[in-house]
mmCIF file of C-alpha atoms and ligand atoms in Angstrom:
data_model
loop_
_atom_site.group_PDB
_atom_site.id
_atom_site.type_symbol
_atom_site.label_atom_id
_atom_site.label_comp_id
_atom_site.label_asym_id
_atom_site.label_seq_id
_atom_site.Cartn_x
_atom_site.Cartn_y
_atom_site.Cartn_z
ATOM 1 C CA MET M 1 97.442 161.841 63.464
ATOM 2 C CA LYS M 2 95.095 160.088 65.676
ATOM 3 C CA ILE M 3 96.439 156.877 67.675
ATOM 4 C CA ALA M 4 94.706 154.807 70.543
ATOM 5 C CA ILE M 5 95.934 152.781 73.076
ATOM 6 C CA THR M 6 94.186 149.652 73.415
ATOM 7 C CA CYS M 7 94.919 148.120 77.103
ATOM 8 C CA ASN M 8 93.662 146.846 80.392
ATOM 9 C CA ILE M 9 93.813 148.441 83.203
ATOM 10 C CA LYS M 10 94.447 147.684 86.509
ATOM 11 C CA ALA M 11 91.748 148.036 89.087
ATOM 12 C CA GLU M 12 93.300 148.927 93.212
ATOM 13 C CA VAL M 13 92.486 145.321 94.248
ATOM 14 C CA PRO M 14 93.403 143.605 97.567
ATOM 15 C CA PRO M 15 96.631 141.770 97.387
ATOM 16 C CA HIS M 16 94.926 138.558 97.332
ATOM 17 C CA LEU M 17 93.219 139.026 93.795
ATOM 18 C CA GLU M 18 96.630 141.092 92.373
ATOM 19 C CA GLU M 19 97.631 137.862 90.612
ATOM 20 C CA CYS M 20 94.508 138.014 88.589
ATOM 21 C CA TYR M 21 95.591 141.430 87.063
ATOM 22 C CA ALA M 22 99.234 140.396 86.967
ATOM 23 C CA GLU M 23 99.747 140.997 83.374
ATOM 24 C CA TRP M 24 97.368 144.256 82.902
ATOM 25 C CA ASP M 25 98.648 147.514 82.678
ATOM 26 C CA ASP M 26 98.931 149.766 85.675
ATOM 27 C CA GLN M 27 97.723 153.598 85.268
ATOM 28 C CA GLU M 28 101.509 155.173 85.603
ATOM 29 C CA THR M 29 102.010 152.685 82.580
ATOM 30 C CA ILE M 30 99.184 153.650 80.256
ATOM 31 C CA GLU M 31 99.999 157.582 81.191
ATOM 32 C CA SER M 32 103.575 157.256 80.534
ATOM 33 C CA VAL M 33 102.991 155.590 76.876
ATOM 34 C CA ARG M 34 100.486 158.339 75.969
ATOM 35 C CA GLU M 35 102.470 161.068 77.132
ATOM 36 C CA ALA M 36 105.100 159.470 74.727
ATOM 37 C CA LEU M 37 102.444 159.093 71.942
ATOM 38 C CA LEU M 38 101.815 162.971 72.441
ATOM 39 C CA GLU M 39 105.253 163.513 71.907
ATOM 40 C CA ARG M 40 104.740 163.031 67.658
ATOM 41 C CA CYS M 41 100.739 162.648 67.977
ATOM 42 C CA GLN M 42 97.988 165.621 68.029
ATOM 43 C CA GLU M 43 95.505 163.164 69.444
ATOM 44 C CA VAL M 44 96.130 159.855 71.603
ATOM 45 C CA PHE M 45 92.411 158.183 72.977
ATOM 46 C CA ILE M 46 92.730 155.330 75.437
ATOM 47 C CA VAL M 47 90.368 152.620 74.768
ATOM 48 C CA GLU M 48 90.046 149.654 77.475
ATOM 49 C CA ALA M 49 89.650 146.241 75.930
ATOM 50 C CA ASP M 50 86.155 145.203 77.434
ATOM 51 C CA GLN M 51 83.394 144.819 75.566
ATOM 52 C CA HIS M 52 82.617 148.355 74.241
ATOM 53 C CA ALA M 53 85.743 148.414 72.298
ATOM 54 C CA PRO M 54 84.214 147.467 68.845
ATOM 55 C CA ALA M 55 81.807 150.806 69.308
ATOM 56 C CA ARG M 56 84.876 152.787 70.877
ATOM 57 C CA LEU M 57 86.930 152.270 67.925
ATOM 58 C CA GLN M 58 84.768 152.102 65.091
ATOM 59 C CA GLY M 59 83.495 155.889 66.299
ATOM 60 C CA LEU M 60 87.245 157.206 66.668
ATOM 61 C CA MET M 61 88.180 155.647 63.747
ATOM 62 C CA PRO M 62 92.204 156.570 64.659
ATOM 63 C CA ASN M 63 95.099 156.248 62.014
ATOM 64 C CA MET M 64 96.748 154.088 64.329
ATOM 65 C CA VAL M 65 96.492 152.154 67.442
ATOM 66 C CA PHE M 66 99.558 151.237 70.236
ATOM 67 C CA ASN M 67 98.179 147.913 71.034
ATOM 68 C CA MET M 68 99.050 146.754 74.549
ATOM 69 C CA ALA M 69 95.546 144.759 75.603
ATOM 70 C CA GLU M 70 96.263 141.343 77.235
ATOM 71 C CA GLY M 71 92.527 140.918 76.978
ATOM 72 C CA MET M 72 89.538 140.240 79.415
ATOM 73 C CA GLY M 73 89.348 136.280 80.141
ATOM 74 C CA GLY M 74 89.734 132.899 77.969
ATOM 75 C CA ASP M 75 92.959 131.446 75.976
ATOM 76 C CA SER M 76 91.900 133.819 72.813
ATOM 77 C CA ARG M 77 91.488 136.969 74.934
ATOM 78 C CA GLU M 78 94.823 138.874 73.250
ATOM 79 C CA SER M 79 93.460 137.728 69.622
ATOM 80 C CA PHE M 80 90.393 139.785 70.419
ATOM 81 C CA ILE M 81 91.258 143.502 69.900
ATOM 82 C CA PRO M 82 93.707 142.867 66.934
ATOM 83 C CA ALA M 83 90.804 140.436 64.962
ATOM 84 C CA ILE M 84 88.407 143.910 65.810
ATOM 85 C CA LEU M 85 91.363 146.157 64.323
ATOM 86 C CA GLU M 86 91.183 144.027 61.330
ATOM 87 C CA VAL M 87 87.697 143.733 60.525
ATOM 88 C CA LEU M 88 87.682 147.751 60.945
ATOM 89 C CA GLY M 89 90.731 148.265 58.466
ATOM 90 C CA ILE M 90 92.346 150.333 61.855
ATOM 91 C CA PRO M 91 96.382 149.959 61.087
ATOM 92 C CA TYR M 92 97.842 148.563 65.087
ATOM 93 C CA THR M 93 100.906 147.897 66.652
ATOM 94 C CA GLY M 94 102.292 144.132 66.906
ATOM 95 C CA SER M 95 101.361 140.715 66.010
ATOM 96 C CA PRO M 96 98.335 139.906 65.043
ATOM 97 C CA PRO M 97 95.276 137.238 66.219
ATOM 98 C CA LEU M 98 96.691 134.057 65.186
ATOM 99 C CA THR M 99 100.212 134.700 66.725
ATOM 100 C CA LEU M 100 99.363 136.431 69.658
ATOM 101 C CA GLY M 101 96.860 133.362 70.309
ATOM 102 C CA LEU M 102 99.651 130.908 69.777
ATOM 103 C CA CYS M 103 102.055 132.649 71.932
ATOM 104 C CA LEU M 104 99.691 132.458 74.654
ATOM 105 C CA ASN M 105 99.632 128.967 74.414
ATOM 106 C CA LYS M 106 102.692 127.589 75.474
ATOM 107 C CA LEU M 107 101.808 124.145 74.136
ATOM 108 C CA ARG M 108 101.535 125.339 70.694
ATOM 109 C CA THR M 109 104.208 127.252 70.673
ATOM 110 C CA LYS M 110 106.477 124.817 71.681
ATOM 111 C CA GLN M 111 104.765 122.499 68.857
ATOM 112 C CA ILE M 112 105.510 125.557 66.206
ATOM 113 C CA LEU M 113 108.923 126.066 67.914
ATOM 114 C CA SER M 114 109.906 121.702 67.165
ATOM 115 C CA CYS M 115 108.342 121.724 63.912
ATOM 116 C CA TYR M 116 110.905 124.586 62.792
ATOM 117 C CA GLY M 117 113.999 122.595 64.754
ATOM 118 C CA ILE M 118 114.060 125.718 67.687
ATOM 119 C CA PRO M 119 114.797 123.437 70.674
ATOM 120 C CA THR M 120 112.477 124.104 73.833
ATOM 121 C CA PRO M 121 112.287 121.936 76.971
ATOM 122 C CA ARG M 122 110.705 118.709 76.390
ATOM 123 C CA CYS M 123 106.992 118.860 78.123
ATOM 124 C CA PHE M 124 103.418 116.740 78.287
ATOM 125 C CA VAL M 125 99.976 118.337 78.811
ATOM 126 C CA VAL M 126 97.306 117.166 81.661
ATOM 127 C CA GLU M 127 94.288 118.312 80.269
ATOM 128 C CA SER M 128 92.203 116.863 83.881
ATOM 129 C CA GLU M 129 93.106 114.132 85.811
ATOM 130 C CA TYR M 130 97.711 112.816 85.792
ATOM 131 C CA ARG M 131 97.918 109.011 84.602
ATOM 132 C CA GLY M 132 101.651 109.058 84.968
ATOM 133 C CA MET M 133 104.901 111.038 83.017
ATOM 134 C CA GLU M 134 105.328 111.042 79.656
ATOM 135 C CA GLY M 135 107.496 110.843 77.068
ATOM 136 C CA GLY M 136 110.593 109.582 79.367
ATOM 137 C CA LEU M 137 110.787 113.631 81.334
ATOM 138 C CA GLU M 138 112.950 113.127 85.019
ATOM 139 C CA PHE M 139 113.213 115.014 87.579
ATOM 140 C CA PRO M 140 113.060 117.970 88.073
ATOM 141 C CA LEU M 141 110.105 119.065 86.500
ATOM 142 C CA ILE M 142 108.295 122.703 86.577
ATOM 143 C CA VAL M 143 104.545 122.621 86.326
ATOM 144 C CA LYS M 144 102.670 126.194 84.983
ATOM 145 C CA PRO M 145 99.129 126.928 83.575
ATOM 146 C CA VAL M 146 99.508 126.267 79.554
ATOM 147 C CA HIS M 147 97.932 129.951 78.930
ATOM 148 C CA GLU M 148 98.994 132.407 81.052
ATOM 149 C CA GLY M 149 102.014 135.195 81.627
ATOM 150 C CA SER M 150 103.480 137.746 84.144
ATOM 151 C CA SER M 151 103.994 134.021 85.983
ATOM 152 C CA LYS M 152 100.855 133.534 87.096
ATOM 153 C CA GLY M 153 100.750 130.430 88.491
ATOM 154 C CA ILE M 154 104.206 129.804 88.549
ATOM 155 C CA ARG M 155 105.197 129.757 91.799
ATOM 156 C CA ASP M 156 108.857 129.236 93.805
ATOM 157 C CA ASP M 157 106.924 125.683 94.606
ATOM 158 C CA SER M 158 106.207 125.155 90.974
ATOM 159 C CA LEU M 159 109.737 123.722 90.096
ATOM 160 C CA VAL M 160 109.509 119.419 91.449
ATOM 161 C CA ARG M 161 111.154 116.662 92.481
ATOM 162 C CA SER M 162 109.144 113.912 93.082
ATOM 163 C CA GLU M 163 105.851 112.526 92.445
ATOM 164 C CA GLU M 164 103.692 113.265 94.972
ATOM 165 C CA GLU M 165 104.847 117.407 94.199
ATOM 166 C CA LEU M 166 104.426 116.925 90.367
ATOM 167 C CA VAL M 167 100.411 115.169 90.984
ATOM 168 C CA GLU M 168 99.972 118.572 93.909
ATOM 169 C CA ARG M 169 100.973 120.738 91.280
ATOM 170 C CA ILE M 170 99.654 119.602 88.178
ATOM 171 C CA HIS M 171 95.843 119.992 90.287
ATOM 172 C CA ARG M 172 96.468 123.172 91.868
ATOM 173 C CA VAL M 173 97.049 124.638 88.483
ATOM 174 C CA ILE M 174 93.417 122.616 86.621
ATOM 175 C CA ASP M 175 91.564 123.976 90.023
ATOM 176 C CA THR M 176 93.121 127.743 90.272
ATOM 177 C CA TYR M 177 93.329 128.646 86.932
ATOM 178 C CA GLY M 178 90.677 126.016 84.975
ATOM 179 C CA GLN M 179 92.863 125.112 82.168
ATOM 180 C CA PRO M 180 95.746 122.341 81.563
ATOM 181 C CA ALA M 181 99.116 122.118 83.384
ATOM 182 C CA LEU M 182 102.517 122.387 81.080
ATOM 183 C CA VAL M 183 104.770 120.318 82.512
ATOM 184 C CA GLU M 184 107.913 120.814 81.562
ATOM 185 C CA GLU M 185 111.700 119.318 82.121
ATOM 186 C CA TYR M 186 113.389 121.555 84.478
ATOM 187 C CA LEU M 187 116.312 123.691 82.766
ATOM 188 C CA ASP M 188 119.115 124.826 85.437
ATOM 189 C CA GLY M 189 121.141 126.740 83.362
ATOM 190 C CA ARG M 190 121.628 130.536 82.612
ATOM 191 C CA GLU M 191 118.557 132.370 81.575
ATOM 192 C CA PHE M 192 118.347 135.104 78.965
ATOM 193 C CA THR M 193 115.283 137.040 77.935
ATOM 194 C CA VAL M 194 115.785 138.994 74.310
ATOM 195 C CA ALA M 195 113.850 142.140 73.195
ATOM 196 C CA ILE M 196 113.477 142.494 69.554
ATOM 197 C CA LEU M 197 112.535 145.326 67.483
ATOM 198 C CA GLY M 198 111.617 145.534 63.751
ATOM 199 C CA ASN M 199 110.702 143.088 60.363
ATOM 200 C CA ALA M 200 111.788 141.134 57.983
ATOM 201 C CA ASP M 201 115.237 142.641 56.879
ATOM 202 C CA ASP M 202 114.514 145.417 59.037
ATOM 203 C CA ILE M 203 115.101 143.971 62.504
ATOM 204 C CA ARG M 204 117.286 144.185 65.481
ATOM 205 C CA VAL M 205 118.251 142.650 68.329
ATOM 206 C CA LEU M 206 118.545 144.733 71.539
ATOM 207 C CA PRO M 207 121.379 144.057 74.407
ATOM 208 C CA ILE M 208 120.323 139.972 76.142
ATOM 209 C CA VAL M 209 119.321 140.825 79.392
ATOM 210 C CA GLU M 210 120.185 137.490 82.173
ATOM 211 C CA ILE M 211 118.249 137.220 84.999
ATOM 212 C CA ASP M 212 120.827 136.904 87.658
ATOM 213 C CA TYR M 213 119.581 134.003 89.976
ATOM 214 C CA SER M 214 122.287 134.771 92.897
ATOM 215 C CA THR M 215 119.988 138.151 94.055
ATOM 216 C CA ILE M 216 116.689 136.140 94.718
ATOM 217 C CA PRO M 217 116.189 135.455 98.682
ATOM 218 C CA GLU M 218 117.946 132.554 100.079
ATOM 219 C CA GLY M 219 116.486 129.442 99.729
ATOM 220 C CA ALA M 220 114.559 130.309 96.764
ATOM 221 C CA ASN M 221 114.706 127.709 93.680
ATOM 222 C CA PRO M 222 116.423 129.948 90.834
ATOM 223 C CA ILE M 223 113.383 130.231 88.695
ATOM 224 C CA TYR M 224 112.280 133.653 87.067
ATOM 225 C CA SER M 225 108.037 132.622 89.870
ATOM 226 C CA TYR M 226 105.353 135.056 90.786
ATOM 227 C CA GLU M 227 106.929 136.003 93.988
ATOM 228 C CA ALA M 228 110.463 136.795 91.864
ATOM 229 C CA LYS M 229 108.867 138.941 89.639
ATOM 230 C CA TRP M 230 105.725 140.407 92.277
ATOM 231 C CA ILE M 231 107.029 140.075 95.800
ATOM 232 C CA PHE M 232 110.933 139.719 96.381
ATOM 233 C CA ASP M 233 111.257 142.732 93.895
ATOM 234 C CA ARG M 234 108.989 146.057 94.865
ATOM 235 C CA PRO M 235 109.349 149.237 93.384
ATOM 236 C CA GLU M 236 110.480 150.385 96.847
ATOM 237 C CA ASP M 237 112.912 147.670 97.300
ATOM 238 C CA PRO M 238 114.160 146.631 93.711
ATOM 239 C CA LEU M 239 115.575 143.448 92.946
ATOM 240 C CA ASP M 240 118.854 143.681 91.351
ATOM 241 C CA ILE M 241 117.985 140.581 88.545
ATOM 242 C CA PHE M 242 118.916 141.847 85.511
ATOM 243 C CA ARG M 243 122.432 141.992 84.260
ATOM 244 C CA CYS M 244 122.474 143.831 80.768
ATOM 245 C CA PRO M 245 123.951 143.435 78.152
ATOM 246 C CA ALA M 246 124.318 139.811 79.568
ATOM 247 C CA PRO M 247 128.100 138.799 80.227
ATOM 248 C CA ILE M 248 128.224 136.137 77.650
ATOM 249 C CA ASP M 249 130.608 135.225 75.046
ATOM 250 C CA LYS M 250 130.242 136.109 71.612
ATOM 251 C CA GLU M 251 129.876 132.539 70.573
ATOM 252 C CA LEU M 252 126.043 132.139 72.633
ATOM 253 C CA GLU M 253 125.456 136.055 72.613
ATOM 254 C CA ARG M 254 125.323 135.052 68.722
ATOM 255 C CA ALA M 255 123.357 131.531 68.815
ATOM 256 C CA VAL M 256 120.672 133.094 71.886
ATOM 257 C CA SER M 257 120.216 136.050 69.502
ATOM 258 C CA ASN M 258 119.861 133.980 65.957
ATOM 259 C CA MET M 259 117.620 131.537 68.386
ATOM 260 C CA ALA M 260 115.040 134.485 69.253
ATOM 261 C CA LEU M 261 115.218 135.222 65.454
ATOM 262 C CA ASP M 262 114.509 132.196 64.545
ATOM 263 C CA SER M 263 111.154 131.841 66.944
ATOM 264 C CA PHE M 264 110.045 135.440 65.984
ATOM 265 C CA ARG M 265 109.647 134.194 62.182
ATOM 266 C CA ALA M 266 108.402 130.823 62.943
ATOM 267 C CA LEU M 267 105.737 132.314 65.517
ATOM 268 C CA GLY M 268 104.879 135.323 62.790
ATOM 269 C CA VAL M 269 105.462 137.717 65.149
ATOM 270 C CA ARG M 270 105.698 141.761 64.005
ATOM 271 C CA ASP M 271 107.250 145.004 65.238
ATOM 272 C CA TRP M 272 108.115 143.246 68.633
ATOM 273 C CA CYS M 273 108.592 140.894 71.078
ATOM 274 C CA ARG M 274 110.830 139.593 73.890
ATOM 275 C CA ILE M 275 111.686 136.316 74.111
ATOM 276 C CA ASP M 276 112.248 134.184 77.232
ATOM 277 C CA ILE M 277 115.243 131.327 76.445
ATOM 278 C CA ARG M 278 117.507 129.370 79.068
ATOM 279 C CA CYS M 279 120.646 126.695 78.752
ATOM 280 C CA ASP M 280 120.385 123.547 80.170
ATOM 281 C CA SER M 281 122.926 121.943 82.233
ATOM 282 C CA ARG M 282 125.614 121.903 79.316
ATOM 283 C CA GLY M 283 124.765 125.361 78.315
ATOM 284 C CA ARG M 284 122.740 124.815 75.025
ATOM 285 C CA PRO M 285 120.072 127.338 74.881
ATOM 286 C CA HIS M 286 116.321 126.448 74.388
ATOM 287 C CA VAL M 287 113.068 128.446 74.337
ATOM 288 C CA LEU M 288 110.685 128.844 76.917
ATOM 289 C CA GLU M 289 108.262 130.920 75.095
ATOM 290 C CA LEU M 290 107.299 134.038 73.382
ATOM 291 C CA ASN M 291 105.804 137.336 74.862
ATOM 292 C CA PRO M 292 104.799 139.102 71.616
ATOM 293 C CA LEU M 293 102.512 141.577 73.627
ATOM 294 C CA PRO M 294 105.883 142.431 76.135
ATOM 295 C CA GLY M 295 105.687 144.478 79.667
ATOM 296 C CA ILE M 296 106.369 147.709 79.808
ATOM 297 C CA LEU M 297 107.193 149.426 82.877
ATOM 298 C CA PRO M 298 108.374 153.338 82.805
ATOM 299 C CA ALA M 299 109.718 153.548 85.943
ATOM 300 C CA PRO M 300 113.615 152.264 85.988
ATOM 301 C CA GLN M 301 113.504 150.895 89.620
ATOM 302 C CA CYS M 302 110.583 148.263 88.468
ATOM 303 C CA ASN M 303 112.512 145.637 86.697
ATOM 304 C CA SER M 304 110.601 145.823 83.285
ATOM 305 C CA CYS M 305 112.804 143.333 80.568
ATOM 306 C CA PHE M 306 112.240 145.419 77.153
ATOM 307 C CA PRO M 307 112.846 148.891 78.722
ATOM 308 C CA LYS M 308 115.848 147.611 79.896
ATOM 309 C CA ALA M 309 117.310 146.190 77.391
ATOM 310 C CA ALA M 310 116.333 149.229 75.320
ATOM 311 C CA ARG M 311 118.072 151.550 77.383
ATOM 312 C CA ALA M 312 121.275 149.307 77.105
ATOM 313 C CA ALA M 313 120.360 150.466 73.217
ATOM 314 C CA GLY M 314 120.341 154.181 74.069
ATOM 315 C CA LEU M 315 116.515 154.044 73.647
ATOM 316 C CA THR M 316 114.507 155.963 76.493
ATOM 317 C CA PHE M 317 110.770 154.702 77.127
ATOM 318 C CA SER M 318 109.492 157.354 75.114
ATOM 319 C CA GLU M 319 111.740 156.573 72.202
ATOM 320 C CA LEU M 320 111.006 152.759 72.355
ATOM 321 C CA VAL M 321 107.210 153.626 72.272
ATOM 322 C CA ASN M 322 107.570 155.881 69.341
ATOM 323 C CA THR M 323 110.009 153.448 67.304
ATOM 324 C CA VAL M 324 107.018 150.606 67.535
ATOM 325 C CA VAL M 325 104.712 152.763 65.840
ATOM 326 C CA ASP M 326 107.502 153.831 63.574
ATOM 327 C CA ILE M 327 107.650 150.125 62.947
ATOM 328 C CA ALA M 328 104.635 149.381 62.563
ATOM 329 C CA ARG M 329 103.718 152.320 60.104
ATOM 330 C CA LYS M 330 106.411 151.252 58.003
ATOM 331 C CA ARG M 331 104.760 148.049 58.013
ATOM 332 C CA HIS M 332 101.502 149.450 56.923
ATOM 333 C CA GLY M 333 102.910 151.890 54.409
ATOM 334 C CA ILE M 334 101.277 154.673 56.505
HETATM 335 N N1 ATP C 1 110.866 124.756 81.420
HETATM 336 C C1 ATP C 1 111.784 125.326 82.279
HETATM 337 N N2 ATP C 1 113.386 125.522 83.165
HETATM 338 C C2 ATP C 1 113.481 126.183 83.801
HETATM 339 N N3 ATP C 1 113.435 127.630 84.237
HETATM 340 C C3 ATP C 1 111.440 127.685 83.636
HETATM 341 C C4 ATP C 1 111.333 126.548 83.097
HETATM 342 N N4 ATP C 1 109.929 127.112 82.025
HETATM 343 C C5 ATP C 1 109.698 128.059 82.837
HETATM 344 N N5 ATP C 1 110.988 128.372 83.895
HETATM 345 C C6 ATP C 1 110.950 129.044 84.412
HETATM 346 O O1 ATP C 1 109.660 130.188 84.710
HETATM 347 C C7 ATP C 1 109.914 131.317 84.573
HETATM 348 C C8 ATP C 1 108.639 131.975 84.068
HETATM 349 O O2 ATP C 1 107.962 131.183 83.071
HETATM 350 P P1 ATP C 1 107.836 131.467 81.721
HETATM 351 O O3 ATP C 1 108.504 132.197 81.187
HETATM 352 O O4 ATP C 1 106.743 130.394 81.115
HETATM 353 O O5 ATP C 1 106.368 132.103 82.072
HETATM 354 P P2 ATP C 1 105.465 133.096 81.882
HETATM 355 O O6 ATP C 1 104.371 133.441 83.358
HETATM 356 O O7 ATP C 1 104.531 133.553 80.648
HETATM 357 O O8 ATP C 1 106.575 134.772 82.055
HETATM 358 P P3 ATP C 1 105.897 136.260 81.336
HETATM 359 O O9 ATP C 1 106.734 136.978 82.503
HETATM 360 O O10 ATP C 1 107.634 136.231 80.777
HETATM 361 O O11 ATP C 1 105.119 136.472 80.594
HETATM 362 C C9 ATP C 1 111.123 131.538 83.691
HETATM 363 O O12 ATP C 1 111.496 132.587 83.086
HETATM 364 C C10 ATP C 1 111.962 130.750 84.293
HETATM 365 O O13 ATP C 1 112.852 131.194 85.468
HETATM 366 MG MG1 MG C 2 108.008 134.565 80.564
#
């Protein structure tokens, strides 16, 4: 079996540029995935998801692609590699181009969730100029770029409590990230993230992870912001921010798991996904977003939700990677 990993690899950049590459994978992660795949395959190739990827993939014609490519820009960037693979007829892990495109766009995701009756915070989008509150939303609100991940553009001060702050943050998102700002009602309850492996009837929810906000520095807002993910939390000084399995009662566990599964199906996700869910002040869960290309940092001290949930389910990093391949092979019938 010949397998290729499609990915975008983080370059060494000065700290002020780190945010630009937050979604991309570091060399250590790619190497760990390669080692995991080599336990079961004879040949593993690394293909960078750039403009040369189509020709490289056509030259290699692997039996399977392990797709981790976050893409190089634009709101369809995650769809690029799966679209090429479909044209070339190469089987790959994970979701198809349409699902990746939809899930990258938080507004489109929320519209689809709403069509299926899945709760998600109320919101509106500002394309260029703020023209007043829409949809009867009330403060506090959270302002985020409409199509980013890894908390890019979600800073500690993205949680706003006045119109003055709201207008400033909206224009910061539009000017800095060159895309519309999504304004959402802020849910102040418990937050969970749910890792799912499988398809159709052969699907499982891994132990739920809770984000424990009592661990973030005093004075910081209780959101999993860019600072919380990448600045307060460093491998050399990790934040003990996850509880896994989350200490929740059976009823909430069932509601959160079912909501994650319903969202997975509603968006047409395949093989694996991590779904972020937060409760409102009355304890009712809502879906924030889906991550069909979940981050997988291999080192346990680097807080990474999917590998954490997998470890709690008894899967090592390498077993997780190979399980995803097995799930995709089964789906493709190979
Ligand atoms: N409506 C909301 N109410 C409360 N908290 C929110 C809301 N939206 C976002 N947050 C907080 O901000 C964090 C990041 O938001 P979100 O998951 O939308 O961004 P992301 O960049 O796509 O994240 P990821 O790293 O999972 O890709 C959430 O984990 C949550 O803590
Ligand atoms: Mg998220």
